[in-house]
Structure formats: structure tokens, C-alpha cells
Short mmCIF file of N, CA and C in Angstrom, two decimals:
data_model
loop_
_atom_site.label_atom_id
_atom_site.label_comp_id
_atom_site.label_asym_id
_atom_site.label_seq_id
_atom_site.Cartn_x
_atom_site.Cartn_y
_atom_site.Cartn_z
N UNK C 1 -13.15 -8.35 1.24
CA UNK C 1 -12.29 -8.61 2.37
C UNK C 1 -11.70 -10.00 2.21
N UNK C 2 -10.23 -9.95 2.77
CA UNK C 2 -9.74 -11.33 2.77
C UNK C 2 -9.07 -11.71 4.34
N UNK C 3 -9.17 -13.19 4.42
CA UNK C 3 -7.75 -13.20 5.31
C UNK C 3 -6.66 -13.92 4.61
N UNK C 4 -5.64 -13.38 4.64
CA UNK C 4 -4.47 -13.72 3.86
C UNK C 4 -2.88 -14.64 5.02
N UNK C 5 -2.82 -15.35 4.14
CA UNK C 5 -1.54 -15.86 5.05
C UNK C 5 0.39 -15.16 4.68
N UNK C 6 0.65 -14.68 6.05
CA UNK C 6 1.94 -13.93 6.39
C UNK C 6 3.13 -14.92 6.53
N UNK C 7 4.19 -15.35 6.23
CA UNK C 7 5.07 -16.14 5.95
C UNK C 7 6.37 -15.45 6.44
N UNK C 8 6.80 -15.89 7.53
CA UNK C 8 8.50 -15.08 8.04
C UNK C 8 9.51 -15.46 7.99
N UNK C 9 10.44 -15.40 7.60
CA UNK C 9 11.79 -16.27 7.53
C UNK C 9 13.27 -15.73 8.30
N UNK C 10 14.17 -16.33 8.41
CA UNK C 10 15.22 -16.09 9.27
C UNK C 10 16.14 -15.28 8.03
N UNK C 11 15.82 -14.31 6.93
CA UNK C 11 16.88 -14.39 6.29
C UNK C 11 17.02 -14.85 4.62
N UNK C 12 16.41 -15.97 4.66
CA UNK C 12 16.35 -16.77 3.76
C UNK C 12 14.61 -16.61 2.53
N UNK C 13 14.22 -15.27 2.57
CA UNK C 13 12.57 -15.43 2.28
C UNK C 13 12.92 -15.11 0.74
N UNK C 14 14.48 -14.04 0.59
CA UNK C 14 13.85 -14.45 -1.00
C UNK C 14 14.39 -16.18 -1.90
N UNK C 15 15.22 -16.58 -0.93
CA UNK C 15 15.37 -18.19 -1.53
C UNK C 15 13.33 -18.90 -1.85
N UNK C 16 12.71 -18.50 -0.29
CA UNK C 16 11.94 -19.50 -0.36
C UNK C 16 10.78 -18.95 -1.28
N UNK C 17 10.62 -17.58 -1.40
CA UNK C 17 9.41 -17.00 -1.96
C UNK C 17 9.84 -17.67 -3.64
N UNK C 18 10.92 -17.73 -4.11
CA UNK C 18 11.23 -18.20 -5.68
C UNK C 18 11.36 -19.27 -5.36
N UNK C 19 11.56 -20.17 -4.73
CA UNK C 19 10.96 -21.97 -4.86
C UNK C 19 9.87 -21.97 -4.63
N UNK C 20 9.07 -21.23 -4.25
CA UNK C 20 7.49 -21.30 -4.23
C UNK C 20 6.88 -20.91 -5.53
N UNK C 21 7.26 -19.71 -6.01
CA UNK C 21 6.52 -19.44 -7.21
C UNK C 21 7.34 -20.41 -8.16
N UNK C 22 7.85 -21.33 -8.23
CA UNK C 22 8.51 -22.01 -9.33
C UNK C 22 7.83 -23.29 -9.04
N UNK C 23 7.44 -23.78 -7.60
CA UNK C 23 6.55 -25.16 -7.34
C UNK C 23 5.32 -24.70 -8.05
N UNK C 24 4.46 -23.59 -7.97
CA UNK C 24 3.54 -23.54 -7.72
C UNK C 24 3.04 -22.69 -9.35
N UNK C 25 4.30 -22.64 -10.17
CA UNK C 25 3.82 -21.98 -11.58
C UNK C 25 3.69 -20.63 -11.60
N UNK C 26 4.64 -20.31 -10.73
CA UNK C 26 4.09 -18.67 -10.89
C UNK C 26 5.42 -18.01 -11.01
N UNK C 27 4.69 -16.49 -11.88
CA UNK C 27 5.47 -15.70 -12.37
C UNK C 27 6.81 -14.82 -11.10
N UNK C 28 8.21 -15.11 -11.00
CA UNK C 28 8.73 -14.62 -10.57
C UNK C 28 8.18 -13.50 -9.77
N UNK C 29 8.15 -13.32 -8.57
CA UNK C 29 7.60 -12.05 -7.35
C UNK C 29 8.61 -10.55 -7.62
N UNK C 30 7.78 -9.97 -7.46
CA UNK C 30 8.17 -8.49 -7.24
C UNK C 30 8.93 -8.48 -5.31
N UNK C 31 9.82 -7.89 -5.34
CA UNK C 31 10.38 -7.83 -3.94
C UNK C 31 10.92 -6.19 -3.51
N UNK C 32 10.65 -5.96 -2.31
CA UNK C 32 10.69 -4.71 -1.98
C UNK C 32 11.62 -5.23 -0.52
N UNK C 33 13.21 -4.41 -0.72
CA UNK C 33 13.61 -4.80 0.66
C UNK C 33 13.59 -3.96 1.64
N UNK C 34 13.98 -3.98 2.60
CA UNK C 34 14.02 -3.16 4.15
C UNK C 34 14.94 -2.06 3.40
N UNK C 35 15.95 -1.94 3.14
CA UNK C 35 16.62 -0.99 1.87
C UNK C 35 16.10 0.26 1.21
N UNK C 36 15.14 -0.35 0.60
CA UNK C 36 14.47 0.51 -0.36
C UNK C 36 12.86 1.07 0.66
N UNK C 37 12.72 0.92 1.52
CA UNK C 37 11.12 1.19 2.10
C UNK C 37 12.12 3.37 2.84
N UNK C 38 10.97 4.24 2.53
CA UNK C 38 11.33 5.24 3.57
C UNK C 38 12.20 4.59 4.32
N UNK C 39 12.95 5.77 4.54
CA UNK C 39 14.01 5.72 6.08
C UNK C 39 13.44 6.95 6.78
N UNK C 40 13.62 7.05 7.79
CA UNK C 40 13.45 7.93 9.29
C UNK C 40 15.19 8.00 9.80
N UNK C 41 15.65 9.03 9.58
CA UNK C 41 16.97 9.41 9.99
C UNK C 41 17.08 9.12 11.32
N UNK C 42 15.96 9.35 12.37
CA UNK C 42 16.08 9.12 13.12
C UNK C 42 16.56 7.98 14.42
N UNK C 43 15.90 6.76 13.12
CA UNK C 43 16.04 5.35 13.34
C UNK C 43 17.38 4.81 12.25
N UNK C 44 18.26 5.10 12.10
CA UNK C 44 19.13 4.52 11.01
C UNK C 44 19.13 2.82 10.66
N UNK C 45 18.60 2.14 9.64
CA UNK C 45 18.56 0.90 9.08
C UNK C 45 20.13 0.17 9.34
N UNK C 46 19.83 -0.68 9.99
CA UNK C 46 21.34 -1.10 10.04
C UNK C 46 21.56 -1.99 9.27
N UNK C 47 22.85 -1.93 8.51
CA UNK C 47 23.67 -2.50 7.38
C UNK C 47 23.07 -3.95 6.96
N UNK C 48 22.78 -4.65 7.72
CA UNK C 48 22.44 -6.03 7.85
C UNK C 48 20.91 -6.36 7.01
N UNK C 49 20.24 -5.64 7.59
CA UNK C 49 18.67 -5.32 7.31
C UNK C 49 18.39 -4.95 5.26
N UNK C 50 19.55 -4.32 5.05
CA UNK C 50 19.06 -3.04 3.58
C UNK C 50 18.70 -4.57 2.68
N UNK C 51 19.41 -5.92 2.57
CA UNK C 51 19.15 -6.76 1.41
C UNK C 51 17.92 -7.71 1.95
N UNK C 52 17.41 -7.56 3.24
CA UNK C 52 16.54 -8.65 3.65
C UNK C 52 14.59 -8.12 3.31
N UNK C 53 14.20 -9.14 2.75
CA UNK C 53 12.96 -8.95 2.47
C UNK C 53 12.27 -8.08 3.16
N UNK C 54 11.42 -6.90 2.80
CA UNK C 54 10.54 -6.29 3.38
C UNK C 54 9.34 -6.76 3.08
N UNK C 55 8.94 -7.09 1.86
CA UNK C 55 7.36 -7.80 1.77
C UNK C 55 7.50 -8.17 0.11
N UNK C 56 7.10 -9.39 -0.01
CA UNK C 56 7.23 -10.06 -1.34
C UNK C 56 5.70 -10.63 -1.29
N UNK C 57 4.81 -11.25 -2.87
CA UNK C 57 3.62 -11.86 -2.08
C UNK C 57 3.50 -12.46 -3.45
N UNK C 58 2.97 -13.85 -3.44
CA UNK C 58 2.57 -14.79 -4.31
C UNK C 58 1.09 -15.12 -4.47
N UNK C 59 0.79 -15.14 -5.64
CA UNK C 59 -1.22 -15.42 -5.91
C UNK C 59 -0.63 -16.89 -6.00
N UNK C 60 -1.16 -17.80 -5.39
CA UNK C 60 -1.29 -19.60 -5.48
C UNK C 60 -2.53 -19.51 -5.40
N UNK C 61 -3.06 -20.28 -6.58
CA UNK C 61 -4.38 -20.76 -7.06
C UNK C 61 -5.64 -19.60 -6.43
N UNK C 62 -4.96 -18.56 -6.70
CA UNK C 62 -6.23 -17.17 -5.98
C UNK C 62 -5.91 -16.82 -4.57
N UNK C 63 -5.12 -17.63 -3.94
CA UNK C 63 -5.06 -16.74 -2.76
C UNK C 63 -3.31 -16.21 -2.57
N UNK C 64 -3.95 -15.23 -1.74
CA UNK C 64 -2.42 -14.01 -1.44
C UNK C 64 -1.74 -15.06 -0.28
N UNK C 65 -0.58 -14.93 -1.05
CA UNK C 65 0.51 -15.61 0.01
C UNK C 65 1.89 -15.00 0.13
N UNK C 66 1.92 -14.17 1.35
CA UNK C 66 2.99 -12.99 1.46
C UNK C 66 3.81 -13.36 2.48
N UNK C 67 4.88 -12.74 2.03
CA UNK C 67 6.28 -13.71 2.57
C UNK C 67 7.43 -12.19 3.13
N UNK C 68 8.47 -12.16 4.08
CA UNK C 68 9.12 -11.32 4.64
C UNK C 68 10.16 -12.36 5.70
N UNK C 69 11.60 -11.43 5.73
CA UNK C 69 12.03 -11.68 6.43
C UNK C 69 12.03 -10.92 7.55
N UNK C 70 12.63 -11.81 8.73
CA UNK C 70 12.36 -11.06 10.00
C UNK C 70 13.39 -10.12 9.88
N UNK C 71 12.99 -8.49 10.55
CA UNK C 71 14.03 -7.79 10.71
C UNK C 71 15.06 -8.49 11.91
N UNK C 72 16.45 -7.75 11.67
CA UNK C 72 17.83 -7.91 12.75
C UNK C 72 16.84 -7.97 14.28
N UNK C 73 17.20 -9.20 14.78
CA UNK C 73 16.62 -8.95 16.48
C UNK C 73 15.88 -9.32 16.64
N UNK C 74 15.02 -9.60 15.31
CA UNK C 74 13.90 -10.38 15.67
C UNK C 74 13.29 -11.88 15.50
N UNK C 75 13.47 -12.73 16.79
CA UNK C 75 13.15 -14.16 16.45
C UNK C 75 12.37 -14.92 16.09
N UNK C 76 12.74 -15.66 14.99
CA UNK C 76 11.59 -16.41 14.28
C UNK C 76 11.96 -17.91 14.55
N UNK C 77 10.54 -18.46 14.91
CA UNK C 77 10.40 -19.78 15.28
C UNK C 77 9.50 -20.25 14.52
N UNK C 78 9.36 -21.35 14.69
CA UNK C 78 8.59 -22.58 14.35
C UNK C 78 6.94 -22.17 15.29
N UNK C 79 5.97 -21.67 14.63
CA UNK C 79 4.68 -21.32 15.58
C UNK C 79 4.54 -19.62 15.02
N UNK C 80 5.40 -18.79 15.35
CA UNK C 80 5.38 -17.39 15.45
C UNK C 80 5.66 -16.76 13.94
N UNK C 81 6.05 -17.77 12.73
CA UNK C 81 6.47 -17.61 11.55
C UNK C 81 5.54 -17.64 10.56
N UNK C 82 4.43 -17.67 11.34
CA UNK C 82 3.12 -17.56 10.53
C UNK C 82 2.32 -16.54 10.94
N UNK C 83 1.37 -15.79 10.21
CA UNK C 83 0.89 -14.80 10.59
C UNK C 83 -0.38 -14.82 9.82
N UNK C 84 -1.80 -14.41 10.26
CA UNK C 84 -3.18 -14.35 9.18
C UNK C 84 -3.22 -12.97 9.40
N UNK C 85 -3.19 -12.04 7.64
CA UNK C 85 -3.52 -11.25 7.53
C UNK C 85 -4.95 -10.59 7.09
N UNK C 86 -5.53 -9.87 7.77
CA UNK C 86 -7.26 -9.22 7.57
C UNK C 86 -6.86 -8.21 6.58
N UNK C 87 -7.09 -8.28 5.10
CA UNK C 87 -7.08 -6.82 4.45
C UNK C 87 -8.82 -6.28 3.78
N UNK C 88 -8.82 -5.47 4.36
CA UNK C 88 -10.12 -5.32 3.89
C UNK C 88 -10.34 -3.42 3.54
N UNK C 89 -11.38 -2.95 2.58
CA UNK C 89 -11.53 -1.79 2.24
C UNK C 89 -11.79 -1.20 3.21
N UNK C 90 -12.87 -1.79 3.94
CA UNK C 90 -13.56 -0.86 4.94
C UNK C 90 -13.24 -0.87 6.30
N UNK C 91 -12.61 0.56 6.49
CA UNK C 91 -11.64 1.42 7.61
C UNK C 91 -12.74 0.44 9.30
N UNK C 92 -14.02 0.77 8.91
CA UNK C 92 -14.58 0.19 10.48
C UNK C 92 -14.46 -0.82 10.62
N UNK C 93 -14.39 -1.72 9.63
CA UNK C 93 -14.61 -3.26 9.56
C UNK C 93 -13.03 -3.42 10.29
N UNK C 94 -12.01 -2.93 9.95
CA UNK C 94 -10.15 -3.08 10.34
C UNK C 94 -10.77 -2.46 11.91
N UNK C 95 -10.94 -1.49 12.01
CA UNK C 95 -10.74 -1.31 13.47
C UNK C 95 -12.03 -1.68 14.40
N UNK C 96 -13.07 -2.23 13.91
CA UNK C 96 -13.60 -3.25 14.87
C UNK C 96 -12.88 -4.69 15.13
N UNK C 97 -12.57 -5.02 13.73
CA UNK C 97 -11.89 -6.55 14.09
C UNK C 97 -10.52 -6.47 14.86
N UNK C 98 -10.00 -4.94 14.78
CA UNK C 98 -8.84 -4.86 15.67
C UNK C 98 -8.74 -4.74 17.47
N UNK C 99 -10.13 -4.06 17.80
CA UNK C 99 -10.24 -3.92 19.03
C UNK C 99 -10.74 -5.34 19.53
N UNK C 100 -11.55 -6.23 18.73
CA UNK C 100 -11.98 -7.21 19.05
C UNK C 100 -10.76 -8.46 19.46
N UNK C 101 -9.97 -8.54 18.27
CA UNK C 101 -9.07 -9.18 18.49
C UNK C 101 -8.32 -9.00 19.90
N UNK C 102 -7.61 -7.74 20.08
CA UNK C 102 -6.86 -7.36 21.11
C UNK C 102 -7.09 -7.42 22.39
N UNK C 103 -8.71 -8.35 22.79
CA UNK C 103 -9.28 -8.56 24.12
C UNK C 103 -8.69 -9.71 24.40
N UNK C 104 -7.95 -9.65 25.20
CA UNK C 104 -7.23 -10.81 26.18
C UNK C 104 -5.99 -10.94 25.33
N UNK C 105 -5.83 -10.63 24.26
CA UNK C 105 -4.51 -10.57 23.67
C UNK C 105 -3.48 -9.15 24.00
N UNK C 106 -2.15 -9.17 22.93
CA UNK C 106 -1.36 -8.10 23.27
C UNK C 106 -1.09 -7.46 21.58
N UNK C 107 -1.40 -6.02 21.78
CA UNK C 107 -1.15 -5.50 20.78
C UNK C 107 0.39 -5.07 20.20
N UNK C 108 1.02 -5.50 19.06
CA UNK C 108 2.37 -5.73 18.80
C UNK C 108 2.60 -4.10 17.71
N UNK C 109 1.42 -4.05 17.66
CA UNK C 109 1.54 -2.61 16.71
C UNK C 109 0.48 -1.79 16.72
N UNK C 110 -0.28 -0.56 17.39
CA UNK C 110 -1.20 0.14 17.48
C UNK C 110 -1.53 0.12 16.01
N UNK C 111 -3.01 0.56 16.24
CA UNK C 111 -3.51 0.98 14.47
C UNK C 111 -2.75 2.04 14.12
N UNK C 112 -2.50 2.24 13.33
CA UNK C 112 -1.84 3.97 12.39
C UNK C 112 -1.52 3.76 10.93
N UNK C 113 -1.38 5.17 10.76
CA UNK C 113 -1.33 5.15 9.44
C UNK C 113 0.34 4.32 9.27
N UNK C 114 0.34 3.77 7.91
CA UNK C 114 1.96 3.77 7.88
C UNK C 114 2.13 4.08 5.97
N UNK C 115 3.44 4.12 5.51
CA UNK C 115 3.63 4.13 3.91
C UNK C 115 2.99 3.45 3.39
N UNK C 116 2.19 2.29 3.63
CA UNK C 116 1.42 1.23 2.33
C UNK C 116 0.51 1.66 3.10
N UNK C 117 -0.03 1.73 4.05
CA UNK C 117 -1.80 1.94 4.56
C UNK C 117 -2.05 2.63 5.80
N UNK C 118 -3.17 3.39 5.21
CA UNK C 118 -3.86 4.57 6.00
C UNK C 118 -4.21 3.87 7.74
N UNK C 119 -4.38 2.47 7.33
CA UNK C 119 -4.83 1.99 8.99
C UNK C 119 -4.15 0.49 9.04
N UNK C 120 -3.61 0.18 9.62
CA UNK C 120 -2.53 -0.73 10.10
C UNK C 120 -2.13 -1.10 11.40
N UNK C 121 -2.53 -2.44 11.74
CA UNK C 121 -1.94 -2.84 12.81
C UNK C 121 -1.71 -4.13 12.96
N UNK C 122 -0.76 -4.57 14.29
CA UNK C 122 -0.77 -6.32 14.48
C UNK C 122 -0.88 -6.39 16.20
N UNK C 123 -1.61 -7.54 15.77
CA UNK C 123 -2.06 -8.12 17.27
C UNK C 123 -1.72 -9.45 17.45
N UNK C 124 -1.55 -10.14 18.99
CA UNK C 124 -1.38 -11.09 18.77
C UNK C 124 -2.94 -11.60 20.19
N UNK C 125 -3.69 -12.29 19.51
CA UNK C 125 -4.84 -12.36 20.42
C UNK C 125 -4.77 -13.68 21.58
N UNK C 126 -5.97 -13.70 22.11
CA UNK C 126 -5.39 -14.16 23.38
C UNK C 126 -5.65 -16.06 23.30
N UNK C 127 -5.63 -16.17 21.61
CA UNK C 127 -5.47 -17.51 22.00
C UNK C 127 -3.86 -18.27 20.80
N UNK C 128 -3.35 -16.54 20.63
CA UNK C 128 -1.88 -16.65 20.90
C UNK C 128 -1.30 -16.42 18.97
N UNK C 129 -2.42 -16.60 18.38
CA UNK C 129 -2.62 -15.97 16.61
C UNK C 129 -2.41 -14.74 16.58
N UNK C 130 -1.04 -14.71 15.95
CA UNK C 130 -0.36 -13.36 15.60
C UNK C 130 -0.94 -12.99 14.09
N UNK C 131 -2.05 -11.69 14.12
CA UNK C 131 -2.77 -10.75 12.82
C UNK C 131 -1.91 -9.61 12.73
N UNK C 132 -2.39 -9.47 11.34
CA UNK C 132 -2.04 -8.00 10.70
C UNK C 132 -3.23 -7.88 10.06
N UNK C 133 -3.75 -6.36 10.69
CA UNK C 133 -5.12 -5.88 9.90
C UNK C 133 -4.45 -4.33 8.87
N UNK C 134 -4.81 -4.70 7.99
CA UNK C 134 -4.51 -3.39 6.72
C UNK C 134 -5.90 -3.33 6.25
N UNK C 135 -5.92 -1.74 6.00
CA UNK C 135 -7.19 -0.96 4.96
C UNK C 135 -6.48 -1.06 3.29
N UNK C 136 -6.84 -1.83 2.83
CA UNK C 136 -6.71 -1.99 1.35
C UNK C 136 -6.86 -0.53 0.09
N UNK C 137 -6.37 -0.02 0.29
CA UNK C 137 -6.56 1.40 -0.78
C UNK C 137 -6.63 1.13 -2.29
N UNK C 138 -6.64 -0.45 -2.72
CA UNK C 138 -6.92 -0.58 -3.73
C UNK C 138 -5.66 -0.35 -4.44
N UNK C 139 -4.58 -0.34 -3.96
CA UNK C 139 -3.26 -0.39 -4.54
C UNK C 139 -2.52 -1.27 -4.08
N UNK C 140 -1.99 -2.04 -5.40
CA UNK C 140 -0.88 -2.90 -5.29
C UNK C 140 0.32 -3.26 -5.45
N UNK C 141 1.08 -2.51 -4.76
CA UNK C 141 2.60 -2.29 -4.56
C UNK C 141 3.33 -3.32 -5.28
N UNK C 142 2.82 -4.12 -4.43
CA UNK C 142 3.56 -6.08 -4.48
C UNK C 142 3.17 -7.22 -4.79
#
């Protein structure tokens, strides 16, 4: 199990994710945009969204450091642009630390399955630390 740090940007994440791996010695990032992830016909991706980061992630000195831009609409500040992510194998361990978290806080994404993981969610708890808990399937996309 880890907790990993979430990185958001206005726009600008694949500028900053390649000045990071270039400060920090590392091999150019794999990038997956809002573009290329499933679509749901239902929800149509709007034009703006298809070139902006969906999830990019950098190893610095052993730890995961994953980076995204905010989708269209959604505001990123100074405080809220950071995020600690829980990834861990084990399914009870994600949804105990998820119900735990979510006491006195507000849940920003129910657990569920989604395309990268069987159990997934984000919370923001009640002393205002916005998480993302993922079940790790032992695959690495990114």
C-alpha cells in the first residue's frame, strides 16, 4: 500500500509533468488524455477537454507522483490542486479507509468500479484533504 501525491493543473500539466521529469532525471512520462480514455455517448467530451491531461505519473526518487489536468469547469486553486492518493491491493483496506475518511467530510465520488479500477473513489474529509482511494490490480497503465 501507498499514499501517493495527485498534482492538478489549469491546463498546463503536460508543460509541468516534462519540467519535472527533466529536473528530476527522469525518463519522459507516458500521457493518456481525456481524448483517448472510453467515451459514454451519452456524456459527449467536449472539444476543449480531448488534448488536456487525463493522468500522467512520475517515479521521483521511488515515489509516485501523478499529475492531471482539471477537466472544462472545473476550478483549480492554490490548496485544492493537491490531492493524497491511497492505492492499495486490498479491496477492504480501500473501502474501510473510504468510509472512514468520509465521516464529517463530503464524498466527491462514490466507490465504483471505473476503466482503471475495480474500486475507486474521492473524498474530501472533514479536515478539508481531498483523497483518491484506488484498488491496485497490479497494472500499470501509466
Amino acid at each position: 500500500m501507498s499514499v501517493d501525491v495527485y498534482l492538478t493543473f489549469n491546463g498546463n500539466c503536460r508543460e509541468a509533468v516534462e519540467f519535472y521529469a527533466e529536473a528530476f532525471g527522469e525518463e519522459k512520462p507516458k500521457i493518456m488524455t481525456f481524448g483517448e480514455s472510453p467515451q459514454d455517448p451519452n456524456y459527449p467530451l467536449p472539444e476543449e477537454a480531448k488534448n488536456l491531461v487525463m493522468h500522467t505519473r512520475l517515479t521521483i526518487d521511488g515515489s509516485n507522483v501523478m499529475f492531471s489536468d482539471a477537466f472544462p469547469g472545473m476550478e483549480v486553486s492554490e490548496g485544492n490542486n493537491i490531492t493524497l492518493s491511497l492505492v492499495s491491493k486490498d479491496e477492504n483496506k480501500i473501502k474501510s479507509s473510504f468510509d472512514k475518511l468520509k465521516e464529517g467530510g463530503t464524498v466527491n465520488m462514490e466507490l465504483q468500479e471505473t476503466f482503471w479500477s475495480k474500486c475507486y473513489g474521492q473524498v474530501t474529509d472533514k479536515f478539508g484533504i481531498h483523497w483518491q482511494v484506488s484498488l491496485d490490480s497490479g497494472e500499470t497503465a501509466y
